[in-house]
Coordinates of C-alpha atoms in Angstrom, one line a residue:
M1191 CA 110.7 97.1 99.2
H1192 CA 112.7 98.8 102.0
E1193 CA 115.2 100.0 99.5
L1194 CA 112.5 101.4 97.3
I1195 CA 111.0 103.4 100.2
D1196 CA 114.4 104.7 101.2
G1197 CA 115.0 105.8 97.6
L1198 CA 111.7 107.6 97.5
V1199 CA 112.5 109.4 100.8
Q1200 CA 115.9 110.5 99.5
W1201 CA 114.3 111.7 96.3
M1202 CA 111.7 113.7 98.2
L1203 CA 114.4 115.3 100.5
G1204 CA 116.3 116.3 97.3
W1205 CA 113.4 118.8 96.6
A1206 CA 113.9 120.6 99.9
D1207 CA 116.6 122.9 98.6
S1208 CA 115.3 123.2 95.1
P1209 CA 113.7 126.3 93.7
Y1210 CA 110.8 124.1 92.8
G1211 CA 110.4 122.7 96.3
V1212 CA 107.1 124.4 96.9
W1213 CA 105.6 122.8 93.8
A1214 CA 107.1 119.4 94.7
L1215 CA 105.5 119.7 98.2
F1216 CA 102.1 120.4 96.7
A1217 CA 102.5 117.6 94.1
I1218 CA 103.7 115.0 96.7
A1219 CA 100.9 116.0 99.1
F1220 CA 98.4 115.6 96.2
A1221 CA 99.8 112.2 95.2
E1222 CA 100.0 110.8 98.7
S1223 CA 96.3 111.3 99.1
S1224 CA 95.5 109.0 96.2
F1225 CA 98.4 106.8 95.3
F1226 CA 101.9 107.8 96.5
P1227 CA 103.3 105.7 99.5
I1228 CA 105.3 108.3 101.4
P1229 CA 103.6 111.0 103.6
P1230 CA 104.5 114.6 102.6
D1231 CA 105.6 115.3 106.2
V1232 CA 109.1 114.2 105.2
L1233 CA 109.5 117.1 102.8
L1234 CA 107.4 119.5 104.9
I1235 CA 109.8 119.0 107.9
A1236 CA 112.9 119.3 105.7
M1237 CA 111.6 122.5 104.1
G1238 CA 110.4 124.0 107.4
L1239 CA 113.8 123.4 109.0
G1240 CA 115.5 125.1 106.0
A1241 CA 113.2 128.2 106.3
P1242 CA 111.3 128.2 109.7
E1243 CA 109.8 131.6 108.9
K1244 CA 107.9 130.0 106.0
S1245 CA 106.9 126.8 107.8
M1246 CA 103.2 127.9 108.1
L1247 CA 103.1 128.7 104.4
F1248 CA 104.5 125.2 103.7
A1249 CA 101.8 123.8 105.9
A1250 CA 99.1 125.6 103.9
I1251 CA 100.5 124.4 100.6
C1252 CA 100.7 120.9 102.0
T1253 CA 97.1 121.1 103.2
A1254 CA 95.8 122.4 99.8
G1255 CA 97.7 119.7 97.9
S1256 CA 96.5 116.9 100.2
T1257 CA 92.9 118.1 100.1
F1258 CA 92.8 118.3 96.3
G1259 CA 94.6 114.9 96.1
G1260 CA 91.9 113.5 98.4
M1261 CA 89.2 114.8 96.0
F1262 CA 91.1 113.0 93.2
G1263 CA 91.2 109.8 95.4
Y1264 CA 87.5 110.2 96.0
G1265 CA 86.9 110.4 92.3
I1266 CA 88.9 107.2 91.8
G1267 CA 86.7 105.5 94.4
R1268 CA 83.5 106.8 92.8
V1269 CA 84.5 105.5 89.3
G1270 CA 86.2 102.3 90.4
G1271 CA 84.0 101.5 93.3
K1272 CA 84.4 98.7 95.9
P1273 CA 86.0 96.2 93.4
L1274 CA 88.9 98.6 92.8
L1275 CA 89.4 99.1 96.5
E1276 CA 89.4 95.3 97.1
R1277 CA 92.0 94.9 94.5
F1278 CA 94.6 96.8 96.5
V1279 CA 93.3 96.4 100.1
A1280 CA 92.5 93.2 102.0
E1281 CA 88.8 92.4 102.0
Q1282 CA 88.7 92.3 105.8
R1283 CA 90.2 95.9 106.0
V1284 CA 87.7 97.1 103.4
R1285 CA 84.8 95.7 105.5
K1286 CA 86.2 97.5 108.6
I1287 CA 86.6 100.8 106.7
H1288 CA 83.0 100.4 105.3
N1289 CA 81.7 99.9 108.9
W1290 CA 83.5 103.0 110.0
F1291 CA 81.9 105.0 107.2
E1292 CA 78.5 103.6 107.9
K1293 CA 78.8 104.4 111.6
Y1294 CA 80.7 107.7 111.5
E1295 CA 80.4 108.9 107.9
A1296 CA 82.9 111.7 107.1
W1297 CA 84.3 111.6 110.7
A1298 CA 86.2 108.5 109.7
I1299 CA 88.1 110.7 107.3
G1300 CA 88.9 113.0 110.2
I1301 CA 90.7 110.2 112.0
A1302 CA 92.5 109.0 108.9
G1303 CA 93.5 112.5 107.8
F1304 CA 95.4 113.2 111.0
T1305 CA 97.0 109.8 111.7
P1306 CA 99.6 107.6 110.1
I1307 CA 96.9 105.4 108.7
P1308 CA 97.2 105.4 104.8
Y1309 CA 95.0 108.4 103.9
K1310 CA 94.7 107.2 100.3
V1311 CA 92.7 104.1 101.4
F1312 CA 90.1 106.3 103.1
T1313 CA 89.8 108.8 100.2
I1314 CA 89.2 106.1 97.7
A1315 CA 86.9 104.3 100.1
A1316 CA 84.9 107.5 100.6
G1317 CA 84.2 107.6 96.9
A1318 CA 83.5 103.9 96.7
F1319 CA 81.0 104.1 99.6
W1320 CA 79.4 107.4 98.4
V1321 CA 80.2 109.5 101.4
N1322 CA 78.8 113.1 101.0
F1323 CA 81.4 114.8 98.8
W1324 CA 81.4 118.3 100.4
R1325 CA 81.4 116.9 103.9
F1326 CA 84.3 114.8 102.9
V1327 CA 86.2 117.8 101.5
V1328 CA 85.6 119.9 104.6
V1329 CA 86.7 117.2 107.0
S1330 CA 89.7 116.3 104.9
A1331 CA 90.9 119.9 104.8
L1332 CA 90.4 120.3 108.6
S1333 CA 92.1 117.0 109.6
R1334 CA 95.0 117.3 107.1
G1335 CA 95.4 121.0 108.0
A1336 CA 95.5 120.1 111.7
R1337 CA 98.2 117.6 111.1
F1338 CA 100.4 119.7 108.8
F1339 CA 100.0 122.9 110.9
L1340 CA 100.9 121.0 114.0
V1341 CA 104.1 119.8 112.4
S1342 CA 104.9 123.3 111.1
G1343 CA 104.1 124.9 114.4
L1344 CA 106.5 122.6 116.2
I1345 CA 109.1 123.4 113.6
A1346 CA 108.6 127.2 114.2
L1347 CA 108.8 126.7 117.9
Y1348 CA 111.6 124.2 118.3
G1349 CA 113.6 124.1 115.1
E1350 CA 116.0 121.2 114.8
E1351 CA 114.7 119.7 118.0
V1352 CA 111.3 119.0 116.3
K1353 CA 112.5 115.8 114.7
V1354 CA 113.0 114.2 118.1
L1355 CA 109.9 115.9 119.5
I1356 CA 107.7 114.6 116.6
E1357 CA 109.1 111.1 116.8
K1358 CA 108.6 111.0 120.6
Y1359 CA 105.2 112.6 120.9
F1360 CA 103.4 112.5 117.5
N1361 CA 101.7 109.2 118.2
M1362 CA 100.5 110.3 121.6
G1363 CA 99.0 113.4 119.9
T1364 CA 97.5 111.3 117.2
L1365 CA 95.7 109.1 119.8
A1366 CA 94.4 112.2 121.6
V1367 CA 93.0 113.6 118.3
M1368 CA 91.5 110.2 117.4
A1369 CA 89.8 110.0 120.7
A1370 CA 88.4 113.6 120.3
V1371 CA 87.2 112.9 116.8
G1372 CA 85.7 109.6 117.9
M1373 CA 83.8 111.2 120.7
L1374 CA 82.5 114.0 118.3
A1375 CA 81.5 111.3 115.8
W1376 CA 79.7 109.2 118.4
G1377 CA 77.9 112.3 119.7
A1378 CA 76.7 113.3 116.1
H1379 CA 75.7 109.7 115.5
A1380 CA 73.7 109.5 118.7
M1381 CA 71.9 112.8 118.0
R1382 CA 70.9 111.6 114.5
R1383 CA 69.5 108.4 115.9
K1384 CA 67.6 110.3 118.6
S1385 CA 66.1 112.7 116.1
A1386 CA 65.1 109.9 113.7

């Protein structure tokens, strides 16, 4: 499995210098949101380092691809439902994700969209659990955009040093964003209960 992942990473990096790199970035971001195992950040970083002046454009392309891919994943979940999800994800994890959606609704996508948690699991689960589609799309675009623009912004500011910077601090930033999203979700949930 490790060799397969390494092979996929090398294949992705091969697109960085290709004239079709932008299309590959969009396609990989799309695929990762519904079935592909490697995050598009790998190619986003490589392309951004190759052309730092275009790093924000690459982030926008990555965000668009990921958002449309999330919509596709949502459709898979809507058609296949919970049985499809349970076929690929442990039942205990499915229950946990279902609880997150019941408690926080689309805010659960906000956490998954920014973090290293496999985004595809949440996009398919959102469809399976009938999360409001347009709220799902908006939160997906915001959370994925926040992640990719952060990476590209770091590339624009720090260039080659960004690899070390991202490896060192990305998880801390992820925790901070998760905490912020969690607090917002809790506040929205509390307000709904109060008004009910």
